Amino acid sequence: MANVNPLSNPKGVKRQCELCGSPAYVQCSGCKVTYYCDVGHQRTDWTSIHEKICQLLIPVRTPAPFLNSAAERAHAVDQLLQRKKHLIELTTKEAQRLLYEGHHVDAIPAATHSLSFSVDVYGLRSVELVPVYLILAEANIGLGHLTQAEEYLSHAYWTVLKSTDCSNSIRSKLHRNLGLLYSAKGEFEESLRHLSNDVYFASTVSGPSQISTSGGFFHMANIFFRQNRMDIADSLYSEVTDIWHAHLSRLVEVQIQASLRSVTVWFDDADQEYLDENQEAEALQVLSAIYDIREQAPKKEPNKMAKILHALTMLFFLSRDFNKASEWGKKLLPMTEQLARDDQSDSIAVLIENIEGKLNTKQVAYQQDT
């Protein structure tokens, strides 16, 4: 951090705060190309995203040197464009991750960066801006800032309406956010209508039993839960659990089969299906919420408890948090003992064995290092 005096700015140059656009009095001492109105906004931006993009901003915001040839100038323009697109991808991904983890305040600066670069690269009316509008809307819904959320959703809605090449994936996300907005306003019927559209559009992209579709079912279940319509809510929570359980089971099977062949996979192959960071965060958010509801129910159903516990155990196994996987596995085993033995019981036993094997390997490696 370094203090700056607006009066010392070059003639015609106005330094503005990265977050609010107010006159800037503080400069980032790392990149020296980012400014803030005060230390509070500087710290907020650093926590959210700036730490990850500080050095990446230097070549984007530093004036380009004069180049003699047209080829050199064209190359420089292309490089700048690619850097900006990389920043859009990085900031959007980080904002979405923070959102899944429930850090709504931290998600906003990252998404604001993404929106700024997206406008610069694609223009104000491009459909490329819609995913960022939706992140900003959802973050504001989470904070209870519904008027601000409506403004972002209005931008997203009209952009989609005027677009001729908007994907159904984006339409799905738009309706999901509209559903969340109306749910926050207590307008449940309108919310369910939008969430139904979310499920429809998501299903046209990947099918009704894919993780990209499960979010719509999950939010619909939450509405029925709030209305105390427990039979419908329970059915939808089970559907969401089944979708994630099937998806995680496929990924775990790949890992276990690879370990039997003494092959290390962990999804480094670009052609291999895998669970990315945002999907991990979404799975943890959704499955943890369903587990809490199942755990607090007056009457626990062993088969439903076993499935959600199995899904969480697999999730931590895939994210390589073997200590957490072991903890959930220990909760899972007593539940499976109440059920009839089947193929699922065998897969659980193999999973637990692999988790303990990973923990033992880590412990041996630690002892050798020390």
Short mmCIF file of C-alpha atoms in Angstrom, two decimals:
data_model
loop_
_atom_site.label_atom_id
_atom_site.label_comp_id
_atom_site.label_asym_id
_atom_site.label_seq_id
_atom_site.Cartn_x
_atom_site.Cartn_y
_atom_site.Cartn_z
CA MET A 1 0.00 0.00 0.00
CA ALA A 2 1.21 3.51 -0.82
CA ASN A 3 -0.56 6.83 -0.30
CA VAL A 4 -1.25 9.00 -3.33
CA ASN A 5 -2.44 12.58 -3.66
CA PRO A 6 -5.00 13.18 -6.44
CA LEU A 7 -3.48 16.63 -7.00
CA SER A 8 -0.25 14.95 -8.13
CA ASN A 9 -1.94 13.03 -10.96
CA PRO A 10 -0.80 13.84 -14.51
CA LYS A 11 -2.96 16.44 -16.22
CA GLY A 12 -6.29 14.98 -17.31
CA VAL A 13 -5.77 11.73 -15.35
CA LYS A 14 -8.22 10.83 -12.58
CA ARG A 15 -7.31 7.86 -10.41
CA GLN A 16 -10.41 6.00 -9.27
CA CYS A 17 -11.05 3.35 -6.63
CA GLU A 18 -11.06 -0.14 -8.08
CA LEU A 19 -14.21 -1.05 -6.17
CA CYS A 20 -16.41 2.04 -5.98
CA GLY A 21 -15.06 4.54 -8.52
CA SER A 22 -14.46 7.26 -5.92
CA PRO A 23 -11.28 9.41 -6.07
CA ALA A 24 -8.28 7.28 -5.14
CA TYR A 25 -5.90 8.02 -2.27
CA VAL A 26 -4.21 4.61 -1.97
CA GLN A 27 -2.07 2.71 -4.50
CA CYS A 28 -1.17 -0.99 -4.49
CA SER A 29 2.59 -1.07 -3.93
CA GLY A 30 2.80 -4.48 -5.63
CA CYS A 31 1.54 -3.71 -9.12
CA LYS A 32 1.45 0.11 -8.87
CA VAL A 33 -1.39 0.18 -11.40
CA THR A 34 -4.35 -0.31 -9.05
CA TYR A 35 -5.89 2.39 -6.85
CA TYR A 36 -8.39 2.60 -3.98
CA CYS A 37 -10.30 5.25 -2.08
CA ASP A 38 -9.14 3.90 1.28
CA VAL A 39 -7.33 1.05 3.01
CA GLY A 40 -10.62 -0.78 3.66
CA HIS A 41 -11.38 -1.21 -0.04
CA GLN A 42 -7.76 -2.15 -0.72
CA ARG A 43 -7.97 -4.96 1.85
CA THR A 44 -11.35 -6.12 0.56
CA ASP A 45 -10.04 -6.39 -3.00
CA TRP A 46 -6.86 -8.13 -1.85
CA THR A 47 -8.82 -10.77 0.08
CA SER A 48 -11.19 -11.37 -2.81
CA ILE A 49 -9.01 -11.46 -5.91
CA HIS A 50 -6.20 -8.90 -6.11
CA GLU A 51 -3.63 -11.15 -4.44
CA LYS A 52 -4.09 -13.62 -7.32
CA ILE A 53 -4.00 -11.09 -10.17
CA CYS A 54 -1.73 -8.33 -8.82
CA GLN A 55 1.20 -9.02 -11.15
CA LEU A 56 -1.07 -10.00 -14.04
CA LEU A 57 -2.50 -6.48 -14.11
CA ILE A 58 0.85 -4.80 -14.82
CA PRO A 59 1.16 -5.64 -18.55
CA VAL A 60 -2.56 -4.98 -19.05
CA ARG A 61 -2.58 -1.51 -17.47
CA THR A 62 0.89 -0.29 -18.39
CA PRO A 63 1.00 1.82 -21.59
CA ALA A 64 2.40 -0.19 -24.48
CA PRO A 65 5.75 0.91 -25.96
CA PHE A 66 5.86 2.35 -29.47
CA LEU A 67 6.39 -0.38 -32.06
CA ASN A 68 7.66 0.28 -35.57
CA SER A 69 6.18 -2.52 -37.64
CA ALA A 70 2.51 -3.34 -38.21
CA ALA A 71 3.24 -7.01 -37.43
CA GLU A 72 4.67 -6.10 -34.03
CA ARG A 73 1.71 -3.88 -33.24
CA ALA A 74 -0.77 -6.59 -34.27
CA HIS A 75 1.09 -9.13 -32.10
CA ALA A 76 1.03 -6.74 -29.14
CA VAL A 77 -2.72 -6.17 -29.55
CA ASP A 78 -3.35 -9.91 -29.71
CA GLN A 79 -1.22 -10.53 -26.60
CA LEU A 80 -3.12 -7.86 -24.68
CA LEU A 81 -6.43 -9.41 -25.73
CA GLN A 82 -5.34 -12.87 -24.59
CA ARG A 83 -4.17 -11.48 -21.23
CA LYS A 84 -7.53 -9.80 -20.69
CA LYS A 85 -9.41 -13.01 -21.59
CA HIS A 86 -7.24 -14.93 -19.13
CA LEU A 87 -8.10 -12.39 -16.42
CA ILE A 88 -11.81 -12.74 -17.24
CA GLU A 89 -11.60 -16.52 -16.88
CA LEU A 90 -9.59 -16.36 -13.66
CA THR A 91 -11.71 -13.71 -11.93
CA THR A 92 -15.00 -15.32 -12.98
CA LYS A 93 -13.90 -18.72 -11.71
CA GLU A 94 -12.73 -17.27 -8.40
CA ALA A 95 -15.94 -15.27 -7.93
CA GLN A 96 -18.03 -18.39 -8.59
CA ARG A 97 -15.95 -20.42 -6.12
CA LEU A 98 -16.38 -17.79 -3.41
CA LEU A 99 -20.10 -17.75 -4.11
CA TYR A 100 -20.42 -21.54 -3.71
CA GLU A 101 -18.52 -21.30 -0.43
CA GLY A 102 -20.97 -18.69 0.85
CA HIS A 103 -18.48 -15.77 0.80
CA HIS A 104 -20.87 -13.33 -0.84
CA VAL A 105 -18.96 -10.18 0.14
CA ASP A 106 -15.67 -11.54 -1.20
CA ALA A 107 -17.28 -12.69 -4.45
CA ILE A 108 -18.31 -9.18 -5.48
CA PRO A 109 -14.84 -7.62 -6.07
CA ALA A 110 -13.71 -10.63 -8.12
CA ALA A 111 -16.88 -10.48 -10.21
CA THR A 112 -16.53 -6.70 -10.59
CA HIS A 113 -13.05 -7.19 -12.08
CA SER A 114 -14.46 -9.82 -14.44
CA LEU A 115 -17.28 -7.51 -15.53
CA SER A 116 -14.88 -4.64 -16.19
CA PHE A 117 -12.60 -6.77 -18.39
CA SER A 118 -15.58 -8.41 -20.11
CA VAL A 119 -17.03 -5.01 -21.07
CA ASP A 120 -13.60 -3.97 -22.35
CA VAL A 121 -13.15 -7.12 -24.47
CA TYR A 122 -16.70 -7.90 -25.64
CA GLY A 123 -18.67 -4.66 -25.32
CA LEU A 124 -21.64 -3.67 -23.16
CA ARG A 125 -24.29 -5.63 -25.07
CA SER A 126 -22.49 -8.94 -25.40
CA VAL A 127 -24.00 -12.14 -24.04
CA GLU A 128 -20.51 -12.87 -22.63
CA LEU A 129 -21.37 -10.46 -19.79
CA VAL A 130 -24.39 -12.46 -18.62
CA PRO A 131 -22.54 -15.06 -16.45
CA VAL A 132 -20.85 -12.21 -14.54
CA TYR A 133 -24.14 -10.33 -14.09
CA LEU A 134 -25.58 -13.53 -12.63
CA ILE A 135 -22.71 -13.98 -10.16
CA LEU A 136 -23.10 -10.38 -9.00
CA ALA A 137 -26.86 -10.85 -8.71
CA GLU A 138 -26.54 -14.04 -6.66
CA ALA A 139 -23.94 -12.47 -4.36
CA ASN A 140 -26.27 -9.54 -3.71
CA ILE A 141 -29.21 -11.89 -3.11
CA GLY A 142 -27.08 -13.67 -0.52
CA LEU A 143 -26.38 -10.34 1.16
CA GLY A 144 -30.03 -9.31 1.07
CA HIS A 145 -29.36 -6.48 -1.40
CA LEU A 146 -32.35 -7.35 -3.57
CA THR A 147 -32.61 -4.02 -5.40
CA GLN A 148 -29.02 -4.30 -6.59
CA ALA A 149 -29.60 -7.95 -7.52
CA GLU A 150 -32.66 -6.98 -9.59
CA GLU A 151 -30.58 -4.43 -11.47
CA TYR A 152 -27.97 -7.00 -12.46
CA LEU A 153 -30.67 -9.53 -13.40
CA SER A 154 -32.41 -6.90 -15.51
CA HIS A 155 -29.17 -6.36 -17.45
CA ALA A 156 -28.79 -10.12 -17.87
CA TYR A 157 -32.42 -10.65 -18.91
CA TRP A 158 -32.44 -7.97 -21.61
CA THR A 159 -29.07 -9.09 -22.94
CA VAL A 160 -30.35 -12.66 -23.30
CA LEU A 161 -33.65 -11.45 -24.80
CA LYS A 162 -31.84 -9.47 -27.52
CA SER A 163 -29.26 -12.16 -28.24
CA THR A 164 -29.62 -14.57 -31.14
CA ASP A 165 -26.84 -16.90 -30.00
CA CYS A 166 -27.44 -17.33 -26.27
CA SER A 167 -26.88 -20.90 -25.10
CA ASN A 168 -29.44 -22.85 -23.08
CA SER A 169 -26.79 -23.20 -20.39
CA ILE A 170 -26.84 -19.43 -19.85
CA ARG A 171 -30.65 -19.36 -20.02
CA SER A 172 -30.68 -22.03 -17.31
CA LYS A 173 -28.45 -19.95 -15.03
CA LEU A 174 -30.54 -16.83 -15.66
CA HIS A 175 -33.75 -18.58 -14.60
CA ARG A 176 -32.00 -20.07 -11.56
CA ASN A 177 -30.99 -16.62 -10.37
CA LEU A 178 -34.46 -15.24 -11.04
CA GLY A 179 -35.79 -18.15 -8.99
CA LEU A 180 -33.44 -17.28 -6.13
CA LEU A 181 -34.48 -13.63 -6.28
CA TYR A 182 -38.20 -14.37 -6.09
CA SER A 183 -37.55 -16.91 -3.33
CA ALA A 184 -35.73 -14.23 -1.31
CA LYS A 185 -38.74 -11.95 -1.85
CA GLY A 186 -41.09 -14.68 -0.61
CA GLU A 187 -42.81 -15.04 -4.01
CA PHE A 188 -42.56 -18.82 -4.09
CA GLU A 189 -44.84 -19.62 -7.02
CA GLU A 190 -42.94 -17.26 -9.31
CA SER A 191 -39.69 -18.67 -7.96
CA LEU A 192 -40.75 -22.24 -8.74
CA ARG A 193 -41.76 -21.22 -12.27
CA HIS A 194 -38.27 -19.87 -12.96
CA LEU A 195 -36.57 -22.85 -11.33
CA SER A 196 -38.65 -25.18 -13.50
CA ASN A 197 -37.36 -23.28 -16.53
CA ASP A 198 -33.86 -23.64 -15.12
CA VAL A 199 -34.24 -27.42 -14.97
CA TYR A 200 -35.74 -27.51 -18.48
CA PHE A 201 -32.93 -25.53 -20.13
CA ALA A 202 -30.22 -27.39 -18.18
CA SER A 203 -31.78 -30.71 -19.22
CA THR A 204 -31.62 -29.77 -22.91
CA VAL A 205 -27.86 -29.31 -22.52
CA SER A 206 -26.80 -32.34 -20.49
CA GLY A 207 -29.89 -34.31 -19.51
CA PRO A 208 -32.09 -34.33 -16.39
CA SER A 209 -29.76 -36.55 -14.34
CA GLN A 210 -26.58 -34.48 -14.57
CA ILE A 211 -24.98 -32.32 -11.89
CA SER A 212 -25.57 -29.16 -13.95
CA THR A 213 -29.32 -29.82 -13.64
CA SER A 214 -29.29 -30.78 -9.95
CA GLY A 215 -28.98 -27.18 -8.74
CA GLY A 216 -32.46 -26.34 -9.97
CA PHE A 217 -33.91 -29.36 -8.16
CA PHE A 218 -32.02 -28.38 -4.99
CA HIS A 219 -33.38 -24.83 -4.90
CA MET A 220 -36.90 -26.08 -5.63
CA ALA A 221 -36.55 -28.48 -2.71
CA ASN A 222 -35.51 -25.60 -0.46
CA ILE A 223 -38.70 -23.71 -1.36
CA PHE A 224 -40.94 -26.69 -0.59
CA PHE A 225 -38.98 -27.19 2.65
CA ARG A 226 -39.68 -23.56 3.64
CA GLN A 227 -43.38 -24.13 2.86
CA ASN A 228 -43.33 -27.27 5.06
CA ARG A 229 -44.32 -29.40 2.05
CA MET A 230 -41.95 -32.09 3.24
CA ASP A 231 -42.94 -34.96 0.94
CA ILE A 232 -42.07 -32.97 -2.20
CA ALA A 233 -38.95 -31.47 -0.61
CA ASP A 234 -37.74 -34.90 0.49
CA SER A 235 -38.28 -36.35 -2.98
CA LEU A 236 -36.28 -33.54 -4.60
CA TYR A 237 -33.47 -33.77 -2.04
CA SER A 238 -33.27 -37.49 -2.82
CA GLU A 239 -33.10 -36.72 -6.55
CA VAL A 240 -30.22 -34.28 -5.99
CA THR A 241 -28.40 -36.81 -3.79
CA ASP A 242 -28.86 -39.55 -6.39
CA ILE A 243 -27.44 -37.34 -9.16
CA TRP A 244 -24.34 -36.37 -7.18
CA HIS A 245 -23.90 -39.89 -5.80
CA ALA A 246 -23.91 -41.40 -9.31
CA HIS A 247 -21.49 -38.75 -10.62
CA LEU A 248 -19.06 -39.13 -7.72
CA SER A 249 -19.27 -42.92 -7.91
CA ARG A 250 -18.09 -42.85 -11.54
CA LEU A 251 -15.12 -40.65 -10.66
CA VAL A 252 -14.16 -42.73 -7.62
CA GLU A 253 -14.31 -45.93 -9.70
CA VAL A 254 -11.77 -44.43 -12.12
CA GLN A 255 -9.43 -43.63 -9.24
CA ILE A 256 -9.74 -47.00 -7.57
CA GLN A 257 -9.25 -48.92 -10.81
CA ALA A 258 -6.18 -46.79 -11.53
CA SER A 259 -4.75 -47.53 -8.07
CA LEU A 260 -5.23 -51.27 -8.65
CA ARG A 261 -3.09 -50.91 -11.78
CA SER A 262 -0.58 -48.77 -9.85
CA VAL A 263 -1.37 -45.83 -12.13
CA THR A 264 -1.69 -42.30 -10.78
CA VAL A 265 -4.56 -40.51 -12.53
CA TRP A 266 -6.17 -37.77 -10.43
CA PHE A 267 -7.67 -36.46 -13.66
CA ASP A 268 -4.59 -34.93 -15.26
CA ASP A 269 -5.72 -36.23 -18.65
CA ALA A 270 -7.69 -33.55 -20.51
CA ASP A 271 -10.02 -36.21 -21.94
CA GLN A 272 -10.83 -37.61 -18.50
CA GLU A 273 -14.00 -36.54 -16.71
CA TYR A 274 -13.12 -34.84 -13.44
CA LEU A 275 -14.44 -32.66 -10.62
CA ASP A 276 -13.13 -29.11 -10.91
CA GLU A 277 -12.72 -26.65 -8.02
CA ASN A 278 -16.10 -24.99 -8.50
CA GLN A 279 -17.89 -28.32 -8.80
CA GLU A 280 -16.24 -29.42 -5.55
CA ALA A 281 -17.46 -26.26 -3.84
CA GLU A 282 -21.00 -26.69 -5.23
CA ALA A 283 -21.11 -30.36 -4.22
CA LEU A 284 -19.96 -29.53 -0.69
CA GLN A 285 -22.54 -26.77 -0.36
CA VAL A 286 -25.44 -28.88 -1.63
CA LEU A 287 -24.60 -32.21 -0.01
CA SER A 288 -23.76 -30.64 3.36
CA ALA A 289 -27.12 -28.83 3.37
CA ILE A 290 -29.00 -32.04 2.56
CA TYR A 291 -27.04 -33.94 5.23
CA ASP A 292 -27.97 -31.33 7.87
CA ILE A 293 -31.65 -31.64 6.92
CA ARG A 294 -31.49 -35.44 7.04
CA GLU A 295 -29.60 -35.35 10.35
CA GLN A 296 -32.15 -33.03 11.99
CA ALA A 297 -35.19 -34.96 10.78
CA PRO A 298 -37.32 -36.47 13.58
CA LYS A 299 -37.02 -39.89 11.95
CA LYS A 300 -33.79 -40.79 10.17
CA GLU A 301 -34.10 -43.18 7.23
CA PRO A 302 -30.94 -45.37 7.11
CA ASN A 303 -30.90 -45.75 3.31
CA LYS A 304 -31.12 -41.99 2.69
CA MET A 305 -28.58 -41.21 5.42
CA ALA A 306 -26.20 -43.83 4.03
CA LYS A 307 -26.39 -42.38 0.51
CA ILE A 308 -25.69 -38.79 1.55
CA LEU A 309 -22.85 -39.92 3.85
CA HIS A 310 -21.40 -42.05 1.05
CA ALA A 311 -21.56 -39.08 -1.34
CA LEU A 312 -19.73 -36.81 1.13
CA THR A 313 -17.09 -39.46 1.79
CA MET A 314 -16.48 -39.81 -1.95
CA LEU A 315 -16.34 -36.04 -2.38
CA PHE A 316 -13.54 -35.64 0.18
CA PHE A 317 -11.74 -38.66 -1.26
CA LEU A 318 -11.76 -37.05 -4.72
CA SER A 319 -10.62 -33.70 -3.32
CA ARG A 320 -7.76 -35.60 -1.62
CA ASP A 321 -8.75 -34.50 1.88
CA PHE A 322 -8.30 -38.01 3.24
CA ASN A 323 -8.68 -37.00 6.89
CA LYS A 324 -12.13 -35.57 6.18
CA ALA A 325 -12.97 -38.57 4.01
CA SER A 326 -12.04 -40.85 6.89
CA GLU A 327 -14.23 -38.85 9.30
CA TRP A 328 -17.27 -39.14 7.04
CA GLY A 329 -16.46 -42.78 6.36
CA LYS A 330 -16.63 -43.50 10.08
CA LYS A 331 -20.11 -41.98 10.16
CA LEU A 332 -21.08 -43.99 7.09
CA LEU A 333 -20.07 -47.47 8.29
CA PRO A 334 -22.56 -47.78 11.21
CA MET A 335 -25.35 -46.65 8.88
CA THR A 336 -24.52 -49.29 6.26
CA GLU A 337 -24.67 -52.00 8.93
CA GLN A 338 -28.41 -51.29 9.22
CA LEU A 339 -28.93 -52.04 5.53
CA ALA A 340 -29.04 -55.28 3.56
CA ARG A 341 -25.69 -56.22 2.02
CA ASP A 342 -25.50 -55.44 -1.71
CA ASP A 343 -23.08 -54.21 -4.37
CA GLN A 344 -23.19 -50.75 -2.81
CA SER A 345 -21.89 -52.20 0.47
CA ASP A 346 -18.93 -53.70 -1.36
CA SER A 347 -18.08 -50.40 -3.07
CA ILE A 348 -18.23 -48.61 0.29
CA ALA A 349 -15.85 -51.16 1.82
CA VAL A 350 -13.40 -50.69 -1.07
CA LEU A 351 -13.63 -46.90 -0.72
CA ILE A 352 -12.92 -46.99 3.03
CA GLU A 353 -9.99 -49.33 2.41
CA ASN A 354 -8.55 -46.92 -0.17
CA ILE A 355 -8.98 -43.94 2.16
CA GLU A 356 -7.15 -45.71 4.99
CA GLY A 357 -4.44 -46.75 2.54
CA LYS A 358 -3.93 -43.12 1.47
CA LEU A 359 -3.76 -41.99 5.10
CA ASN A 360 -1.20 -44.67 5.94
CA THR A 361 0.92 -43.68 2.92
CA LYS A 362 0.85 -40.03 4.00
CA GLN A 363 1.80 -40.96 7.54
CA VAL A 364 4.76 -43.08 6.38
CA ALA A 365 5.93 -40.29 4.07
CA TYR A 366 5.68 -37.76 6.92
CA GLN A 367 7.69 -39.99 9.26
CA GLN A 368 10.40 -40.44 6.64
CA ASP A 369 10.62 -36.67 6.07
CA THR A 370 10.95 -35.98 9.78
#
